[in-house]
mmCIF file of N, CA and C in Angstrom:
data_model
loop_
_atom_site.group_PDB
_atom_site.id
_atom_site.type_symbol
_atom_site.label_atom_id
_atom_site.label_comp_id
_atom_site.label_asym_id
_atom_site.label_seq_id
_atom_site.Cartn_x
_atom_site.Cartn_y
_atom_site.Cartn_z
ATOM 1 N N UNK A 1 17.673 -15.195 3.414
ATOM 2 C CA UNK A 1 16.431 -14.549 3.814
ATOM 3 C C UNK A 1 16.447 -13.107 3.326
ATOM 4 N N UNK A 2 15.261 -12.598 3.070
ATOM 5 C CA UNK A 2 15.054 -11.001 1.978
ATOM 6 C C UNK A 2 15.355 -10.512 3.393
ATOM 7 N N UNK A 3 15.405 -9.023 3.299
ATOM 8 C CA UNK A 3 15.554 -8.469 4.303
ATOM 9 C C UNK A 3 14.377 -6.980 4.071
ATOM 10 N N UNK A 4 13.385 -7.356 4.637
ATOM 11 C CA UNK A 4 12.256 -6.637 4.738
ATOM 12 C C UNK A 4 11.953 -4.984 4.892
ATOM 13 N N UNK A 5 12.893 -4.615 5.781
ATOM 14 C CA UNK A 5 13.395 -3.585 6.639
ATOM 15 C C UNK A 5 14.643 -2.348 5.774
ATOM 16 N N UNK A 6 13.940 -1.064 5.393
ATOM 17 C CA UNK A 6 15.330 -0.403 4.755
ATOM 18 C C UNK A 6 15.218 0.413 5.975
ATOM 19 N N UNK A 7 16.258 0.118 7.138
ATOM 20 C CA UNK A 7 16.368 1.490 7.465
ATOM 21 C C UNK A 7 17.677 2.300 7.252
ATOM 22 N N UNK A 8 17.458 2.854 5.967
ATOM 23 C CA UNK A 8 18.530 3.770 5.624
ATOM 24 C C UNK A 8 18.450 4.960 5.998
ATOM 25 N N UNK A 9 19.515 5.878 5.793
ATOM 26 C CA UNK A 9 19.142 7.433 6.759
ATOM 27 C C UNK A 9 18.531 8.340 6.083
ATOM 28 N N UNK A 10 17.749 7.778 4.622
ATOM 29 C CA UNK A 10 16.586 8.687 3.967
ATOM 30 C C UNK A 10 15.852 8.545 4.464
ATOM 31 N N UNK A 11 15.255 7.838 5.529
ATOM 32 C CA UNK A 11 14.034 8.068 6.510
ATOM 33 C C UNK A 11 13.950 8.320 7.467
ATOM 34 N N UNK A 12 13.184 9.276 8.020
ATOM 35 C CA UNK A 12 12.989 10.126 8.739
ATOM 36 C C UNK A 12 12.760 9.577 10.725
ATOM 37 N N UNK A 13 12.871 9.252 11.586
ATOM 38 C CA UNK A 13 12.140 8.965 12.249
ATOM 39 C C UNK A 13 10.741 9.221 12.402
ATOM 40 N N UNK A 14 9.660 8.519 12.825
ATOM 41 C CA UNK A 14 8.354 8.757 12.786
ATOM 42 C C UNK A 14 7.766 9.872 11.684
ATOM 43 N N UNK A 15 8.148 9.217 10.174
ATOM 44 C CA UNK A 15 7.833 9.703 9.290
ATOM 45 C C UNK A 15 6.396 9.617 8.824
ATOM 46 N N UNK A 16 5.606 10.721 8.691
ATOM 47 C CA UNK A 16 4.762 10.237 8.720
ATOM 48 C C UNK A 16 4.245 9.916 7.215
ATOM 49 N N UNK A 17 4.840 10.468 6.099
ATOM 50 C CA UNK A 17 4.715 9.617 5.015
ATOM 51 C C UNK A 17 4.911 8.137 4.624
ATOM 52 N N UNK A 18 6.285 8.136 5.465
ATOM 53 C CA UNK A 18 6.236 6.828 5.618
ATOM 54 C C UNK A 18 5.380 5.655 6.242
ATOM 55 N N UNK A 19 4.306 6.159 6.963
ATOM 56 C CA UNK A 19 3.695 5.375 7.459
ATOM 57 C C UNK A 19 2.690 5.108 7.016
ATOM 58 N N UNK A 20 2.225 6.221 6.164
ATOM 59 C CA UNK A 20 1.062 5.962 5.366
ATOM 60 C C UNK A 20 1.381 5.530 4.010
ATOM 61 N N UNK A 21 2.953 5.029 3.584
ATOM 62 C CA UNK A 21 2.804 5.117 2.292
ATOM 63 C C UNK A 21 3.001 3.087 2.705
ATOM 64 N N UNK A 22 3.754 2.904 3.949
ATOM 65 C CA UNK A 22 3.898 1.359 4.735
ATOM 66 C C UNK A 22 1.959 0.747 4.876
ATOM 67 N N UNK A 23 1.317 1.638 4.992
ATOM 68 C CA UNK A 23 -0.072 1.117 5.436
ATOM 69 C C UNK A 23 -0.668 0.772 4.129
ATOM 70 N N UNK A 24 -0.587 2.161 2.970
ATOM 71 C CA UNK A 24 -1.241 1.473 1.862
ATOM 72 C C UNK A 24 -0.250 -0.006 1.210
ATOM 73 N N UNK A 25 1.135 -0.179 1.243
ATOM 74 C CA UNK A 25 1.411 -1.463 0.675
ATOM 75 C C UNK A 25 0.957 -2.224 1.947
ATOM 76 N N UNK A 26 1.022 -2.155 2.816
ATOM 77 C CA UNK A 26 0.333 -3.635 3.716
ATOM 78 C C UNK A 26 -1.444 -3.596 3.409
ATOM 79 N N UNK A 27 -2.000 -2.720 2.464
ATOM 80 C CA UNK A 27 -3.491 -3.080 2.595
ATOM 81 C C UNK A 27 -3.225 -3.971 1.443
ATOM 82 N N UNK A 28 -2.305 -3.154 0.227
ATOM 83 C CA UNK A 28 -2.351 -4.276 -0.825
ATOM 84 C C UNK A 28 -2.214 -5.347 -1.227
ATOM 85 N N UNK A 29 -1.578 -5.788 0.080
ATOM 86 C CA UNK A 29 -0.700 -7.105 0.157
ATOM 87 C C UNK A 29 -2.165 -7.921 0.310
ATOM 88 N N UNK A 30 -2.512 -7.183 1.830
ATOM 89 C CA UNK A 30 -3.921 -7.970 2.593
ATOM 90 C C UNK A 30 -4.762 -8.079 1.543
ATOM 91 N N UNK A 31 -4.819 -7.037 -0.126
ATOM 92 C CA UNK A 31 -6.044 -7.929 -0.438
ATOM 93 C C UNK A 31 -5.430 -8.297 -1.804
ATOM 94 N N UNK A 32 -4.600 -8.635 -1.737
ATOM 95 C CA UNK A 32 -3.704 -9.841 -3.433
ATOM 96 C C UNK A 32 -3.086 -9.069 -3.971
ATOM 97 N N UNK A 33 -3.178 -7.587 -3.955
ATOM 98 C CA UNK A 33 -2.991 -6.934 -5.360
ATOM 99 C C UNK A 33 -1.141 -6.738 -4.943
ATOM 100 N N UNK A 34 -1.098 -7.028 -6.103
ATOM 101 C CA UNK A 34 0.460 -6.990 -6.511
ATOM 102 C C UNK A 34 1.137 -5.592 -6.586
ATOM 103 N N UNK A 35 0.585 -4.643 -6.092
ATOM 104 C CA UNK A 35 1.206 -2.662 -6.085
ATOM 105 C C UNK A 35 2.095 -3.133 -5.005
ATOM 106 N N UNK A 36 3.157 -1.522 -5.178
ATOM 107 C CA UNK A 36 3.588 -1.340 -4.308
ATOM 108 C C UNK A 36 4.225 -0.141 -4.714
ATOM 109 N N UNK A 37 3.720 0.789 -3.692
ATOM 110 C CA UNK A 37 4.287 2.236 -4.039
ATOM 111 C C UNK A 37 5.686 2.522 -3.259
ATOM 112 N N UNK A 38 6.471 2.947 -4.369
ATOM 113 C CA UNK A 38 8.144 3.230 -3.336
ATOM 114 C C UNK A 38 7.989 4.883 -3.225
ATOM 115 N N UNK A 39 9.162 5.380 -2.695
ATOM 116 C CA UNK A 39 9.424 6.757 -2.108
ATOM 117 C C UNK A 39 9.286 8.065 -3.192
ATOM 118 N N UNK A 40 9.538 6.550 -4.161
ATOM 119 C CA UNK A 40 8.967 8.246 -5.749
ATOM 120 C C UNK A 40 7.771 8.467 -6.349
ATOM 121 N N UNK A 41 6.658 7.359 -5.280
ATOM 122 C CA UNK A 41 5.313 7.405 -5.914
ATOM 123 C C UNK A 41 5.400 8.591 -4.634
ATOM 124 N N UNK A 42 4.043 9.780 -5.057
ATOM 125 C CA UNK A 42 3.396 10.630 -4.339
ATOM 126 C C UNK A 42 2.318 10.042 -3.633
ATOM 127 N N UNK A 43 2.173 9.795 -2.767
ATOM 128 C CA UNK A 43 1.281 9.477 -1.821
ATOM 129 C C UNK A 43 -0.698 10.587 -2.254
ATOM 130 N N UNK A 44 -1.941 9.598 -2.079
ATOM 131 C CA UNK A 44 -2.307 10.697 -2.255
ATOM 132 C C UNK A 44 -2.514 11.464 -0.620
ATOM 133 N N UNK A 45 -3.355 12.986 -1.019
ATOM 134 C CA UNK A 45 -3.070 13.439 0.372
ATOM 135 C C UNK A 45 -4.384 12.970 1.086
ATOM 136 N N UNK A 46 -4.117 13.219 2.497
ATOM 137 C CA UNK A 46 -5.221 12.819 3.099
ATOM 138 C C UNK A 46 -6.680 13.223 2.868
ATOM 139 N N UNK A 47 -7.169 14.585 2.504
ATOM 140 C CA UNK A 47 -8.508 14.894 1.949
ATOM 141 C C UNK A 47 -8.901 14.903 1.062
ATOM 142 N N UNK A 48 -8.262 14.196 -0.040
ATOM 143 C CA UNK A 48 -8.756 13.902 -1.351
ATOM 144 C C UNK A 48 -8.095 12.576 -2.131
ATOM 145 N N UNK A 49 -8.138 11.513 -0.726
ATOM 146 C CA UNK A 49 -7.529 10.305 -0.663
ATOM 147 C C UNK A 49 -8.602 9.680 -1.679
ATOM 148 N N UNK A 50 -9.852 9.596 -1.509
ATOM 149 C CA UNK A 50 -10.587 8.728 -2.417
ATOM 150 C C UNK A 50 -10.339 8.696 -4.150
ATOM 151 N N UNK A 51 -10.591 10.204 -3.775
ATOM 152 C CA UNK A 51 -10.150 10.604 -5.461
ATOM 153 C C UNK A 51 -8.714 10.574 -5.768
ATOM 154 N N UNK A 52 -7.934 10.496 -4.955
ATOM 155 C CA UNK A 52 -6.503 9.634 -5.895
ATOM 156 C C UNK A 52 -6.464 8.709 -5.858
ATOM 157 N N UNK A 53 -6.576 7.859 -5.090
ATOM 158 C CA UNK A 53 -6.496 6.003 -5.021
ATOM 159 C C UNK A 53 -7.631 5.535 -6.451
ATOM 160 N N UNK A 54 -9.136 6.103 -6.553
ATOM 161 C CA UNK A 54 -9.825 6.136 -7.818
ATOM 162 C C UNK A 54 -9.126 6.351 -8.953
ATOM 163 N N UNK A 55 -8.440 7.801 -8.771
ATOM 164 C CA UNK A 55 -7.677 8.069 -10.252
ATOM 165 C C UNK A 55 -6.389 7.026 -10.561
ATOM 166 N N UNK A 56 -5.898 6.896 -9.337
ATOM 167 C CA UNK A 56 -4.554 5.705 -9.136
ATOM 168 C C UNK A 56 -5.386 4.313 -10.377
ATOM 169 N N UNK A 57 -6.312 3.804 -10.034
ATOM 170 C CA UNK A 57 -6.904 2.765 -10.730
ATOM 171 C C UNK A 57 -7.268 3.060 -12.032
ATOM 172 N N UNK A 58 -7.690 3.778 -12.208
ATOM 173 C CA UNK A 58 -8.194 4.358 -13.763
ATOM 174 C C UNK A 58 -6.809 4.661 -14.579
ATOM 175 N N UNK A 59 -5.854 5.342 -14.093
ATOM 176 C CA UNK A 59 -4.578 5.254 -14.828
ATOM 177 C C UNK A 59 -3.812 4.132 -15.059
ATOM 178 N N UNK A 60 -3.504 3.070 -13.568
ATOM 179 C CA UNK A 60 -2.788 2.228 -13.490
ATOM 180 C C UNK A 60 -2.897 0.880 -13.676
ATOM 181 N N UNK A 61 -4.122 0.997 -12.903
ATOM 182 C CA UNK A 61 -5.038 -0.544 -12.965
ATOM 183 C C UNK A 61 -6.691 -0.311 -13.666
ATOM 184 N N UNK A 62 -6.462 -0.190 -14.990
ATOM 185 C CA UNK A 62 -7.710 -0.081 -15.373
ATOM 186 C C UNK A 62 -8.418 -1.500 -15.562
ATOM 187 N N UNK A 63 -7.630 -2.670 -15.553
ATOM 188 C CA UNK A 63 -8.653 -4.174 -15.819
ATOM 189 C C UNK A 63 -9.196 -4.088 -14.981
ATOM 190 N N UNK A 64 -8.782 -3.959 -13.475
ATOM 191 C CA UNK A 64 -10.127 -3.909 -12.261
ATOM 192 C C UNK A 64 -11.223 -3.902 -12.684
ATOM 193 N N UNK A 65 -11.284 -1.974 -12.917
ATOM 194 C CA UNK A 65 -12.189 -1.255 -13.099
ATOM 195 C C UNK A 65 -13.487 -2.330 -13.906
ATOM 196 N N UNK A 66 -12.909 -3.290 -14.816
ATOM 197 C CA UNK A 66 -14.004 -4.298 -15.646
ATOM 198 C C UNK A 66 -14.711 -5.502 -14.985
ATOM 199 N N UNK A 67 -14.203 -5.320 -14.162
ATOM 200 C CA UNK A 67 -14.072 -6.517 -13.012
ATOM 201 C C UNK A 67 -15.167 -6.143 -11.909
ATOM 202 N N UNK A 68 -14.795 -4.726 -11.057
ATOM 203 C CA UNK A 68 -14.784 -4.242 -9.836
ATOM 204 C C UNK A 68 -15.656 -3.114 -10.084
ATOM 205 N N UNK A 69 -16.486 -2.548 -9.513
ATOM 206 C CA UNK A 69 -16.992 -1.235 -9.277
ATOM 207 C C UNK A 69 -15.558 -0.294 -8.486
ATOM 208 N N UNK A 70 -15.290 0.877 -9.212
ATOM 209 C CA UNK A 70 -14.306 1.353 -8.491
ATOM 210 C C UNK A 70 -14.921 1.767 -7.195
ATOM 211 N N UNK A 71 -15.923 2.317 -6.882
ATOM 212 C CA UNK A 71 -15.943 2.579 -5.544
ATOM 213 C C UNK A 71 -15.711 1.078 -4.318
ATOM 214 N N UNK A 72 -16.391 0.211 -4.691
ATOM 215 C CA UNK A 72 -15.827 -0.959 -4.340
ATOM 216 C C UNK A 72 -14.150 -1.056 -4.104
ATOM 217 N N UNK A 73 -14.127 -0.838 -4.857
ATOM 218 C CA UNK A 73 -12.165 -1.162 -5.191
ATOM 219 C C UNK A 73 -11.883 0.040 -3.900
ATOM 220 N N UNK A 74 -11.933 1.203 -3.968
ATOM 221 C CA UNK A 74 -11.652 2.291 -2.736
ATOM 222 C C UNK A 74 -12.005 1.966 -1.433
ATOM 223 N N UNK A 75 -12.918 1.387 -1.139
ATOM 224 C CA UNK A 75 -13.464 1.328 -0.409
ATOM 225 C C UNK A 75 -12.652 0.140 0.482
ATOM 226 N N UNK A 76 -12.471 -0.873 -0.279
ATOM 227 C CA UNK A 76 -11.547 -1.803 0.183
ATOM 228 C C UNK A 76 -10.263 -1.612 0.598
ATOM 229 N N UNK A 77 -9.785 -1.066 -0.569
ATOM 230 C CA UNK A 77 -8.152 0.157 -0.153
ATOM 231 C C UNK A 77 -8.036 0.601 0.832
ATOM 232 N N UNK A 78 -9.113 1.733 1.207
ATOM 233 C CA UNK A 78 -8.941 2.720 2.523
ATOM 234 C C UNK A 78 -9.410 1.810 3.623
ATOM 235 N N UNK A 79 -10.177 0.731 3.505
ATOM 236 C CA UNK A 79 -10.729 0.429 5.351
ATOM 237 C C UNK A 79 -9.137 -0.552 5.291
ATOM 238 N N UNK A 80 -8.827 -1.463 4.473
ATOM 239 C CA UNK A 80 -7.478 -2.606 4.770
ATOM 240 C C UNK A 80 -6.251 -1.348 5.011
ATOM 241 N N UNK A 81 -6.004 -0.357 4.405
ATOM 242 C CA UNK A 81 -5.252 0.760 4.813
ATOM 243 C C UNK A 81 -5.232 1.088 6.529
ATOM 244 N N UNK A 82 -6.783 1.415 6.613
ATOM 245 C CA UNK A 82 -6.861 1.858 8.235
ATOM 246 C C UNK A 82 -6.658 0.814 9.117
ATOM 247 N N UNK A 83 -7.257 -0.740 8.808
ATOM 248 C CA UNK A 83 -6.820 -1.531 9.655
ATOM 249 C C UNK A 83 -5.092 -2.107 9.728
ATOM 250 N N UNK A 84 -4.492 -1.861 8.907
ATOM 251 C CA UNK A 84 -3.150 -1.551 9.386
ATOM 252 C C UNK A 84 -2.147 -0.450 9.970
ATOM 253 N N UNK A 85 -2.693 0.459 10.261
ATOM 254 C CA UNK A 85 -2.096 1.258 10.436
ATOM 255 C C UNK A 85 -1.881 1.152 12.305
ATOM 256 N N UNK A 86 -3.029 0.333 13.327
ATOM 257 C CA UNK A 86 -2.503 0.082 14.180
ATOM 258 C C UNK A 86 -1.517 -1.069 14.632
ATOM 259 N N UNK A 87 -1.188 -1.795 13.476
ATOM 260 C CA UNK A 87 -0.158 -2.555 13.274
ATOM 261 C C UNK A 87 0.977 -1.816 13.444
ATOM 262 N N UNK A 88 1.356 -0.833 12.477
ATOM 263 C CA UNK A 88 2.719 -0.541 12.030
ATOM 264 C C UNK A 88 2.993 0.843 13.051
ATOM 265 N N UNK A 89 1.887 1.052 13.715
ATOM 266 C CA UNK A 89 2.269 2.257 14.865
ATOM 267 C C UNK A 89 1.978 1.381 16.465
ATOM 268 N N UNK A 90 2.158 0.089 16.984
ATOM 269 C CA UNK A 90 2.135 -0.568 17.892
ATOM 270 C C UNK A 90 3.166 -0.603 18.550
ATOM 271 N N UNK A 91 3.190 -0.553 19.892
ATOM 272 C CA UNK A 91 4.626 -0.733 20.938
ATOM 273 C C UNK A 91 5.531 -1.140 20.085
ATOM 274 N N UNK A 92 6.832 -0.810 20.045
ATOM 275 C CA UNK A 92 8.216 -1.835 19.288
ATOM 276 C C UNK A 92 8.392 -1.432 17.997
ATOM 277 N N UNK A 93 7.096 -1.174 17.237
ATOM 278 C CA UNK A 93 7.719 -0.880 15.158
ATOM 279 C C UNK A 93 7.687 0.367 14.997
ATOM 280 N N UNK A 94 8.820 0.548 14.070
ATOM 281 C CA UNK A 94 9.329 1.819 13.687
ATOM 282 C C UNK A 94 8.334 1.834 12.684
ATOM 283 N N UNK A 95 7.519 2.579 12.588
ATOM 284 C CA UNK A 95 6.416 3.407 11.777
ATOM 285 C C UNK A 95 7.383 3.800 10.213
ATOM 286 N N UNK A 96 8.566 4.789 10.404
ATOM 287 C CA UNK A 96 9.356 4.940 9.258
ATOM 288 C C UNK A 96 9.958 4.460 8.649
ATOM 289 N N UNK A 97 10.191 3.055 8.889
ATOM 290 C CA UNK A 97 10.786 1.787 8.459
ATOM 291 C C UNK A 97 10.294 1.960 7.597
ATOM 292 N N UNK A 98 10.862 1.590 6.093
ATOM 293 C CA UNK A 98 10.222 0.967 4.898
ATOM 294 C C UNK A 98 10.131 -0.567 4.860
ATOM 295 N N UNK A 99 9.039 -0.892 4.416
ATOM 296 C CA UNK A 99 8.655 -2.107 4.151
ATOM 297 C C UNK A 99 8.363 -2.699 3.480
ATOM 298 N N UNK A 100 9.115 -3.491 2.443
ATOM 299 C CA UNK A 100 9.000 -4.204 1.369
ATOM 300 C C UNK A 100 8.120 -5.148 1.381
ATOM 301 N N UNK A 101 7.092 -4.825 0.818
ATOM 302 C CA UNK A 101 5.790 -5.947 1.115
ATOM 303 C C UNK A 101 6.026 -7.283 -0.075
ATOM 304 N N UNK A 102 6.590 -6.495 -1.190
ATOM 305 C CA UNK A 102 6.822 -7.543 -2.404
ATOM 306 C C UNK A 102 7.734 -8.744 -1.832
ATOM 307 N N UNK A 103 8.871 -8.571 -1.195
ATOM 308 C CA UNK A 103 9.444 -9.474 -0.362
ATOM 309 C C UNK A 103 8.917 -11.060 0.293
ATOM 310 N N UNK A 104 7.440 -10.681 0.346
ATOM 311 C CA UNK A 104 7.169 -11.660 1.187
ATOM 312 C C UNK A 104 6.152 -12.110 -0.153
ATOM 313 N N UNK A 105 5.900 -11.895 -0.680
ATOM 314 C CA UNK A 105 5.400 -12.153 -1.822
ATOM 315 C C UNK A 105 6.212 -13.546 -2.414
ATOM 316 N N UNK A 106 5.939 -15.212 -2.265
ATOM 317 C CA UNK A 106 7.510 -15.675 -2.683
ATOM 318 C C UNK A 106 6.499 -16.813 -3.522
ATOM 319 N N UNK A 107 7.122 -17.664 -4.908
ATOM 320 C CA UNK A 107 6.355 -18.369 -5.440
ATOM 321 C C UNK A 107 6.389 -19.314 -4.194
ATOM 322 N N UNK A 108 5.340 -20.603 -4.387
ATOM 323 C CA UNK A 108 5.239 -21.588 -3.307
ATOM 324 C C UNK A 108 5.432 -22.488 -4.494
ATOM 325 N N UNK A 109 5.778 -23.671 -4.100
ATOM 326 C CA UNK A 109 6.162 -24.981 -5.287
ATOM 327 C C UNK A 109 5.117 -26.089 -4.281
ATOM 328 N N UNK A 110 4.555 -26.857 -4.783
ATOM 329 C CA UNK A 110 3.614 -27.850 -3.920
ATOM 330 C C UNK A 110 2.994 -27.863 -3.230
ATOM 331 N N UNK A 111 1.777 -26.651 -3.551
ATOM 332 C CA UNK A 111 1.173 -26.762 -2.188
ATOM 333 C C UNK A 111 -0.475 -27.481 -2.597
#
């Protein structure tokens, strides 16, 4: 079994980067996309979140963009972002935990 959970002593208790950097990979998960930002991606900051997660796509993931209206694409990001975040700050979970979302990511054979 993967083991989901780093808690190594580079994280902080109730980090709060960490929690927002745990919320954006659990939005990505929630909507297919295969990202996952580790401890050396920069988070963007909170008041000019739209416009980095936008620029994030235009640099990184530009096929979307052909696909998707980017504001669409943001828009989806930040609300699946906010609806996890009372997940990973609920009675019992360590918020600073890192969380390997790719982990659970596993091929399926027969379904």
């Amino acid at each position: 079994m993967t083991n989901l959970i780093d808690s190594g002593n580079d994280i902080h208790a109730g980090s709060d980067a960490q929690l927002r950097r745990n919320a954006y990979n659990a939005a990505f998960h929630e909507l297919g996309l295969n990202w996952f930002w580790d401890a050396a991606f920069e988070l963007p900051c909170a008041d000019g979140e739209r416009d980095c997660v936008r620029d994030y796509l235009a640099q990184h993931q530009s096929h979307l963009l052909k696909a998707y209206d980017a504001e669409f694409l943001v828009d989806a990001i930040l609300a699946a972002k906010e609806r996890c975040v009372p997940q990973l700050t609920a009675p019992g979970c360590n918020p600073a935990a890192a969380i390997d979302w790719r982990a659970l990511r596993q091929h399926q054979v027969g379904v």
